Amino acid sequence: MNVTNWILGFIAIVATLVIIYGGVQYLTSGGNEDTVANAKKTISYGIIGIVISGLAYAMVIVVSTVILTSK
């Protein structure tokens, strides 16, 4: 369980950094539509990463609870 928590925490940190990177891209785009669109995609991918890591964490908890209580 410790390894799983570490990996999911790492994924959440990376996704947060991706969101920050997208925000910096957005702020420094200078109104360039292509850069703004790319920044929005980057932010969306970061949010999707956080949601997926949260769902994965919930699945790990549910599966481990089912396995431990079924004995």
PDB file of N, CA and C in Angstrom:
ATOM      1  N   MET A   1       0.823  -1.191   0.000  1.00  0.00           N
ATOM      2  CA  MET A   1       0.000   0.000   0.000  1.00  0.00           C
ATOM      3  C   MET A   1       0.870   1.259   0.000  1.00  0.00           C
ATOM      4  N   ASN A   2       2.031   1.206   0.639  1.00  0.00           N
ATOM      5  CA  ASN A   2       2.910   2.377   0.673  1.00  0.00           C
ATOM      6  C   ASN A   2       3.406   2.752  -0.711  1.00  0.00           C
ATOM      7  N   VAL A   3       3.737   1.740  -1.518  1.00  0.00           N
ATOM      8  CA  VAL A   3       4.222   2.010  -2.873  1.00  0.00           C
ATOM      9  C   VAL A   3       3.108   2.640  -3.700  1.00  0.00           C
ATOM     10  N   THR A   4       1.907   2.134  -3.551  1.00  0.00           N
ATOM     11  CA  THR A   4       0.766   2.682  -4.282  1.00  0.00           C
ATOM     12  C   THR A   4       0.525   4.135  -3.899  1.00  0.00           C
ATOM     13  N   ASN A   5       0.568   4.434  -2.620  1.00  0.00           N
ATOM     14  CA  ASN A   5       0.385   5.818  -2.171  1.00  0.00           C
ATOM     15  C   ASN A   5       1.476   6.721  -2.728  1.00  0.00           C
ATOM     16  N   TRP A   6       2.707   6.218  -2.749  1.00  0.00           N
ATOM     17  CA  TRP A   6       3.818   7.011  -3.266  1.00  0.00           C
ATOM     18  C   TRP A   6       3.624   7.298  -4.750  1.00  0.00           C
ATOM     19  N   ILE A   7       3.272   6.272  -5.513  1.00  0.00           N
ATOM     20  CA  ILE A   7       3.095   6.437  -6.960  1.00  0.00           C
ATOM     21  C   ILE A   7       1.941   7.389  -7.263  1.00  0.00           C
ATOM     22  N   LEU A   8       0.812   7.211  -6.581  1.00  0.00           N
ATOM     23  CA  LEU A   8      -0.334   8.084  -6.827  1.00  0.00           C
ATOM     24  C   LEU A   8      -0.045   9.519  -6.393  1.00  0.00           C
ATOM     25  N   GLY A   9       0.703   9.683  -5.315  1.00  0.00           N
ATOM     26  CA  GLY A   9       1.113  11.023  -4.899  1.00  0.00           C
ATOM     27  C   GLY A   9       2.016  11.674  -5.927  1.00  0.00           C
ATOM     28  N   PHE A  10       2.936  10.900  -6.477  1.00  0.00           N
ATOM     29  CA  PHE A  10       3.833  11.400  -7.515  1.00  0.00           C
ATOM     30  C   PHE A  10       3.042  11.835  -8.746  1.00  0.00           C
ATOM     31  N   ILE A  11       2.063  11.021  -9.145  1.00  0.00           N
ATOM     32  CA  ILE A  11       1.233  11.357 -10.303  1.00  0.00           C
ATOM     33  C   ILE A  11       0.460  12.648 -10.052  1.00  0.00           C
ATOM     34  N   ALA A  12      -0.065  12.813  -8.846  1.00  0.00           N
ATOM     35  CA  ALA A  12      -0.803  14.037  -8.515  1.00  0.00           C
ATOM     36  C   ALA A  12       0.112  15.260  -8.557  1.00  0.00           C
ATOM     37  N   ILE A  13       1.336  15.104  -8.092  1.00  0.00           N
ATOM     38  CA  ILE A  13       2.293  16.219  -8.134  1.00  0.00           C
ATOM     39  C   ILE A  13       2.632  16.579  -9.575  1.00  0.00           C
ATOM     40  N   VAL A  14       2.861  15.575 -10.407  1.00  0.00           N
ATOM     41  CA  VAL A  14       3.174  15.832 -11.816  1.00  0.00           C
ATOM     42  C   VAL A  14       1.991  16.515 -12.501  1.00  0.00           C
ATOM     43  N   ALA A  15       0.780  16.055 -12.224  1.00  0.00           N
ATOM     44  CA  ALA A  15      -0.403  16.674 -12.831  1.00  0.00           C
ATOM     45  C   ALA A  15      -0.543  18.126 -12.386  1.00  0.00           C
ATOM     46  N   THR A  16      -0.241  18.404 -11.133  1.00  0.00           N
ATOM     47  CA  THR A  16      -0.290  19.782 -10.640  1.00  0.00           C
ATOM     48  C   THR A  16       0.750  20.643 -11.347  1.00  0.00           C
ATOM     49  N   LEU A  17       1.938  20.099 -11.545  1.00  0.00           N
ATOM     50  CA  LEU A  17       2.978  20.838 -12.273  1.00  0.00           C
ATOM     51  C   LEU A  17       2.565  21.086 -13.721  1.00  0.00           C
ATOM     52  N   VAL A  18       1.854  20.142 -14.319  1.00  0.00           N
ATOM     53  CA  VAL A  18       1.360  20.323 -15.686  1.00  0.00           C
ATOM     54  C   VAL A  18       0.357  21.474 -15.729  1.00  0.00           C
ATOM     55  N   ILE A  19      -0.517  21.550 -14.724  1.00  0.00           N
ATOM     56  CA  ILE A  19      -1.479  22.655 -14.663  1.00  0.00           C
ATOM     57  C   ILE A  19      -0.750  23.990 -14.511  1.00  0.00           C
ATOM     58  N   ILE A  20       0.251  24.020 -13.662  1.00  0.00           N
ATOM     59  CA  ILE A  20       1.031  25.252 -13.480  1.00  0.00           C
ATOM     60  C   ILE A  20       1.729  25.639 -14.781  1.00  0.00           C
ATOM     61  N   TYR A  21       2.305  24.663 -15.468  1.00  0.00           N
ATOM     62  CA  TYR A  21       2.961  24.927 -16.748  1.00  0.00           C
ATOM     63  C   TYR A  21       1.959  25.489 -17.754  1.00  0.00           C
ATOM     64  N   GLY A  22       0.763  24.920 -17.805  1.00  0.00           N
ATOM     65  CA  GLY A  22      -0.272  25.435 -18.699  1.00  0.00           C
ATOM     66  C   GLY A  22      -0.667  26.856 -18.344  1.00  0.00           C
ATOM     67  N   GLY A  23      -0.714  27.157 -17.050  1.00  0.00           N
ATOM     68  CA  GLY A  23      -1.021  28.515 -16.619  1.00  0.00           C
ATOM     69  C   GLY A  23       0.048  29.505 -17.038  1.00  0.00           C
ATOM     70  N   VAL A  24       1.299  29.100 -16.923  1.00  0.00           N
ATOM     71  CA  VAL A  24       2.405  29.965 -17.356  1.00  0.00           C
ATOM     72  C   VAL A  24       2.338  30.169 -18.869  1.00  0.00           C
ATOM     73  N   GLN A  25       2.040  29.104 -19.601  1.00  0.00           N
ATOM     74  CA  GLN A  25       1.881  29.236 -21.053  1.00  0.00           C
ATOM     75  C   GLN A  25       0.774  30.234 -21.383  1.00  0.00           C
ATOM     76  N   TYR A  26      -0.321  30.122 -20.665  1.00  0.00           N
ATOM     77  CA  TYR A  26      -1.465  31.005 -20.911  1.00  0.00           C
ATOM     78  C   TYR A  26      -1.108  32.462 -20.628  1.00  0.00           C
ATOM     79  N   LEU A  27      -0.412  32.673 -19.513  1.00  0.00           N
ATOM     80  CA  LEU A  27      -0.062  34.041 -19.133  1.00  0.00           C
ATOM     81  C   LEU A  27       0.965  34.670 -20.066  1.00  0.00           C
ATOM     82  N   THR A  28       1.837  33.853 -20.635  1.00  0.00           N
ATOM     83  CA  THR A  28       2.892  34.378 -21.505  1.00  0.00           C
ATOM     84  C   THR A  28       2.554  34.240 -22.987  1.00  0.00           C
ATOM     85  N   SER A  29       1.314  33.919 -23.305  1.00  0.00           N
ATOM     86  CA  SER A  29       0.939  33.695 -24.701  1.00  0.00           C
ATOM     87  C   SER A  29       0.937  34.979 -25.519  1.00  0.00           C
ATOM     88  N   GLY A  30       0.747  36.092 -24.860  1.00  0.00           N
ATOM     89  CA  GLY A  30       0.741  37.360 -25.579  1.00  0.00           C
ATOM     90  C   GLY A  30      -0.425  37.490 -26.547  1.00  0.00           C
ATOM     91  N   GLY A  31      -1.494  36.769 -26.307  1.00  0.00           N
ATOM     92  CA  GLY A  31      -2.665  36.846 -27.169  1.00  0.00           C
ATOM     93  C   GLY A  31      -2.598  35.947 -28.389  1.00  0.00           C
ATOM     94  N   ASN A  32      -1.522  35.208 -28.550  1.00  0.00           N
ATOM     95  CA  ASN A  32      -1.389  34.282 -29.667  1.00  0.00           C
ATOM     96  C   ASN A  32      -2.404  33.155 -29.490  1.00  0.00           C
ATOM     97  N   GLU A  33      -3.322  33.030 -30.442  1.00  0.00           N
ATOM     98  CA  GLU A  33      -4.420  32.074 -30.304  1.00  0.00           C
ATOM     99  C   GLU A  33      -3.941  30.627 -30.239  1.00  0.00           C
ATOM    100  N   ASP A  34      -2.911  30.293 -30.991  1.00  0.00           N
ATOM    101  CA  ASP A  34      -2.392  28.923 -30.966  1.00  0.00           C
ATOM    102  C   ASP A  34      -1.802  28.582 -29.604  1.00  0.00           C
ATOM    103  N   THR A  35      -1.070  29.520 -29.026  1.00  0.00           N
ATOM    104  CA  THR A  35      -0.467  29.289 -27.715  1.00  0.00           C
ATOM    105  C   THR A  35      -1.538  29.211 -26.633  1.00  0.00           C
ATOM    106  N   VAL A  36      -2.574  30.043 -26.739  1.00  0.00           N
ATOM    107  CA  VAL A  36      -3.674  30.000 -25.770  1.00  0.00           C
ATOM    108  C   VAL A  36      -4.385  28.653 -25.851  1.00  0.00           C
ATOM    109  N   ALA A  37      -4.646  28.181 -27.065  1.00  0.00           N
ATOM    110  CA  ALA A  37      -5.309  26.887 -27.234  1.00  0.00           C
ATOM    111  C   ALA A  37      -4.448  25.763 -26.671  1.00  0.00           C
ATOM    112  N   ASN A  38      -3.143  25.826 -26.914  1.00  0.00           N
ATOM    113  CA  ASN A  38      -2.235  24.814 -26.388  1.00  0.00           C
ATOM    114  C   ASN A  38      -2.206  24.852 -24.864  1.00  0.00           C
ATOM    115  N   ALA A  39      -2.225  26.050 -24.290  1.00  0.00           N
ATOM    116  CA  ALA A  39      -2.223  26.193 -22.832  1.00  0.00           C
ATOM    117  C   ALA A  39      -3.496  25.614 -22.230  1.00  0.00           C
ATOM    118  N   LYS A  40      -4.625  25.862 -22.867  1.00  0.00           N
ATOM    119  CA  LYS A  40      -5.894  25.317 -22.368  1.00  0.00           C
ATOM    120  C   LYS A  40      -5.896  23.790 -22.411  1.00  0.00           C
ATOM    121  N   LYS A  41      -5.328  23.224 -23.474  1.00  0.00           N
ATOM    122  CA  LYS A  41      -5.220  21.763 -23.559  1.00  0.00           C
ATOM    123  C   LYS A  41      -4.331  21.225 -22.448  1.00  0.00           C
ATOM    124  N   THR A  42      -3.226  21.900 -22.201  1.00  0.00           N
ATOM    125  CA  THR A  42      -2.299  21.466 -21.157  1.00  0.00           C
ATOM    126  C   THR A  42      -2.976  21.490 -19.795  1.00  0.00           C
ATOM    127  N   ILE A  43      -3.717  22.551 -19.513  1.00  0.00           N
ATOM    128  CA  ILE A  43      -4.433  22.645 -18.239  1.00  0.00           C
ATOM    129  C   ILE A  43      -5.484  21.541 -18.142  1.00  0.00           C
ATOM    130  N   SER A  44      -6.189  21.288 -19.238  1.00  0.00           N
ATOM    131  CA  SER A  44      -7.196  20.215 -19.242  1.00  0.00           C
ATOM    132  C   SER A  44      -6.559  18.862 -18.967  1.00  0.00           C
ATOM    133  N   TYR A  45      -5.411  18.599 -19.575  1.00  0.00           N
ATOM    134  CA  TYR A  45      -4.726  17.326 -19.344  1.00  0.00           C
ATOM    135  C   TYR A  45      -4.296  17.187 -17.891  1.00  0.00           C
ATOM    136  N   GLY A  46      -3.855  18.270 -17.295  1.00  0.00           N
ATOM    137  CA  GLY A  46      -3.479  18.232 -15.884  1.00  0.00           C
ATOM    138  C   GLY A  46      -4.661  17.922 -14.990  1.00  0.00           C
ATOM    139  N   ILE A  47      -5.799  18.542 -15.279  1.00  0.00           N
ATOM    140  CA  ILE A  47      -7.010  18.281 -14.491  1.00  0.00           C
ATOM    141  C   ILE A  47      -7.455  16.836 -14.665  1.00  0.00           C
ATOM    142  N   ILE A  48      -7.401  16.339 -15.889  1.00  0.00           N
ATOM    143  CA  ILE A  48      -7.754  14.942 -16.137  1.00  0.00           C
ATOM    144  C   ILE A  48      -6.817  14.015 -15.365  1.00  0.00           C
ATOM    145  N   GLY A  49      -5.540  14.352 -15.313  1.00  0.00           N
ATOM    146  CA  GLY A  49      -4.578  13.544 -14.559  1.00  0.00           C
ATOM    147  C   GLY A  49      -4.896  13.495 -13.080  1.00  0.00           C
ATOM    148  N   ILE A  50      -5.295  14.630 -12.512  1.00  0.00           N
ATOM    149  CA  ILE A  50      -5.651  14.659 -11.093  1.00  0.00           C
ATOM    150  C   ILE A  50      -6.910  13.834 -10.841  1.00  0.00           C
ATOM    151  N   VAL A  51      -7.894  13.950 -11.728  1.00  0.00           N
ATOM    152  CA  VAL A  51      -9.128  13.171 -11.569  1.00  0.00           C
ATOM    153  C   VAL A  51      -8.833  11.678 -11.661  1.00  0.00           C
ATOM    154  N   ILE A  52      -8.025  11.285 -12.629  1.00  0.00           N
ATOM    155  CA  ILE A  52      -7.695   9.867 -12.789  1.00  0.00           C
ATOM    156  C   ILE A  52      -6.915   9.353 -11.589  1.00  0.00           C
ATOM    157  N   SER A  53      -5.978  10.139 -11.077  1.00  0.00           N
ATOM    158  CA  SER A  53      -5.219   9.679  -9.909  1.00  0.00           C
ATOM    159  C   SER A  53      -6.121   9.578  -8.684  1.00  0.00           C
ATOM    160  N   GLY A  54      -7.083  10.478  -8.548  1.00  0.00           N
ATOM    161  CA  GLY A  54      -8.041  10.384  -7.444  1.00  0.00           C
ATOM    162  C   GLY A  54      -8.912   9.149  -7.553  1.00  0.00           C
ATOM    163  N   LEU A  55      -9.377   8.857  -8.765  1.00  0.00           N
ATOM    164  CA  LEU A  55     -10.180   7.651  -8.972  1.00  0.00           C
ATOM    165  C   LEU A  55      -9.354   6.389  -8.739  1.00  0.00           C
ATOM    166  N   ALA A  56      -8.105   6.407  -9.162  1.00  0.00           N
ATOM    167  CA  ALA A  56      -7.238   5.250  -8.933  1.00  0.00           C
ATOM    168  C   ALA A  56      -7.023   5.024  -7.446  1.00  0.00           C
ATOM    169  N   TYR A  57      -6.837   6.102  -6.701  1.00  0.00           N
ATOM    170  CA  TYR A  57      -6.665   5.983  -5.253  1.00  0.00           C
ATOM    171  C   TYR A  57      -7.922   5.392  -4.615  1.00  0.00           C
ATOM    172  N   ALA A  58      -9.085   5.863  -5.049  1.00  0.00           N
ATOM    173  CA  ALA A  58     -10.342   5.330  -4.515  1.00  0.00           C
ATOM    174  C   ALA A  58     -10.490   3.850  -4.845  1.00  0.00           C
ATOM    175  N   MET A  59     -10.106   3.461  -6.051  1.00  0.00           N
ATOM    176  CA  MET A  59     -10.197   2.051  -6.434  1.00  0.00           C
ATOM    177  C   MET A  59      -9.265   1.192  -5.596  1.00  0.00           C
ATOM    178  N   VAL A  60      -8.070   1.686  -5.323  1.00  0.00           N
ATOM    179  CA  VAL A  60      -7.126   0.934  -4.491  1.00  0.00           C
ATOM    180  C   VAL A  60      -7.706   0.731  -3.099  1.00  0.00           C
ATOM    181  N   ILE A  61      -8.298   1.766  -2.539  1.00  0.00           N
ATOM    182  CA  ILE A  61      -8.894   1.664  -1.207  1.00  0.00           C
ATOM    183  C   ILE A  61     -10.033   0.646  -1.210  1.00  0.00           C
ATOM    184  N   VAL A  62     -10.917   0.724  -2.200  1.00  0.00           N
ATOM    185  CA  VAL A  62     -12.058  -0.195  -2.263  1.00  0.00           C
ATOM    186  C   VAL A  62     -11.589  -1.630  -2.436  1.00  0.00           C
ATOM    187  N   VAL A  63     -10.674  -1.859  -3.360  1.00  0.00           N
ATOM    188  CA  VAL A  63     -10.199  -3.222  -3.611  1.00  0.00           C
ATOM    189  C   VAL A  63      -9.469  -3.772  -2.398  1.00  0.00           C
ATOM    190  N   SER A  64      -8.623  -2.973  -1.776  1.00  0.00           N
ATOM    191  CA  SER A  64      -7.901  -3.471  -0.601  1.00  0.00           C
ATOM    192  C   SER A  64      -8.855  -3.736   0.558  1.00  0.00           C
ATOM    193  N   THR A  65      -9.896  -2.936   0.700  1.00  0.00           N
ATOM    194  CA  THR A  65     -10.887  -3.172   1.752  1.00  0.00           C
ATOM    195  C   THR A  65     -11.648  -4.463   1.495  1.00  0.00           C
ATOM    196  N   VAL A  66     -12.030  -4.696   0.255  1.00  0.00           N
ATOM    197  CA  VAL A  66     -12.753  -5.923  -0.091  1.00  0.00           C
ATOM    198  C   VAL A  66     -11.874  -7.139   0.145  1.00  0.00           C
ATOM    199  N   ILE A  67     -10.622  -7.062  -0.233  1.00  0.00           N
ATOM    200  CA  ILE A  67      -9.712  -8.198  -0.060  1.00  0.00           C
ATOM    201  C   ILE A  67      -9.469  -8.465   1.420  1.00  0.00           C
ATOM    202  N   LEU A  68      -9.263  -7.417   2.195  1.00  0.00           N
ATOM    203  CA  LEU A  68      -8.964  -7.602   3.615  1.00  0.00           C
ATOM    204  C   LEU A  68     -10.175  -8.067   4.416  1.00  0.00           C
ATOM    205  N   THR A  69     -11.372  -7.678   4.011  1.00  0.00           N
ATOM    206  CA  THR A  69     -12.561  -8.081   4.767  1.00  0.00           C
ATOM    207  C   THR A  69     -13.130  -9.407   4.307  1.00  0.00           C
ATOM    208  N   SER A  70     -12.662  -9.939   3.191  1.00  0.00           N
ATOM    209  CA  SER A  70     -13.203 -11.202   2.688  1.00  0.00           C
ATOM    210  C   SER A  70     -12.535 -12.424   3.298  1.00  0.00           C
ATOM    211  N   LYS A  71     -11.525 -12.226   4.117  1.00  0.00           N
ATOM    212  CA  LYS A  71     -10.811 -13.360   4.706  1.00  0.00           C
ATOM    213  C   LYS A  71     -11.586 -13.998   5.808  1.00  0.00           C
TER     214      LYS A  71
END
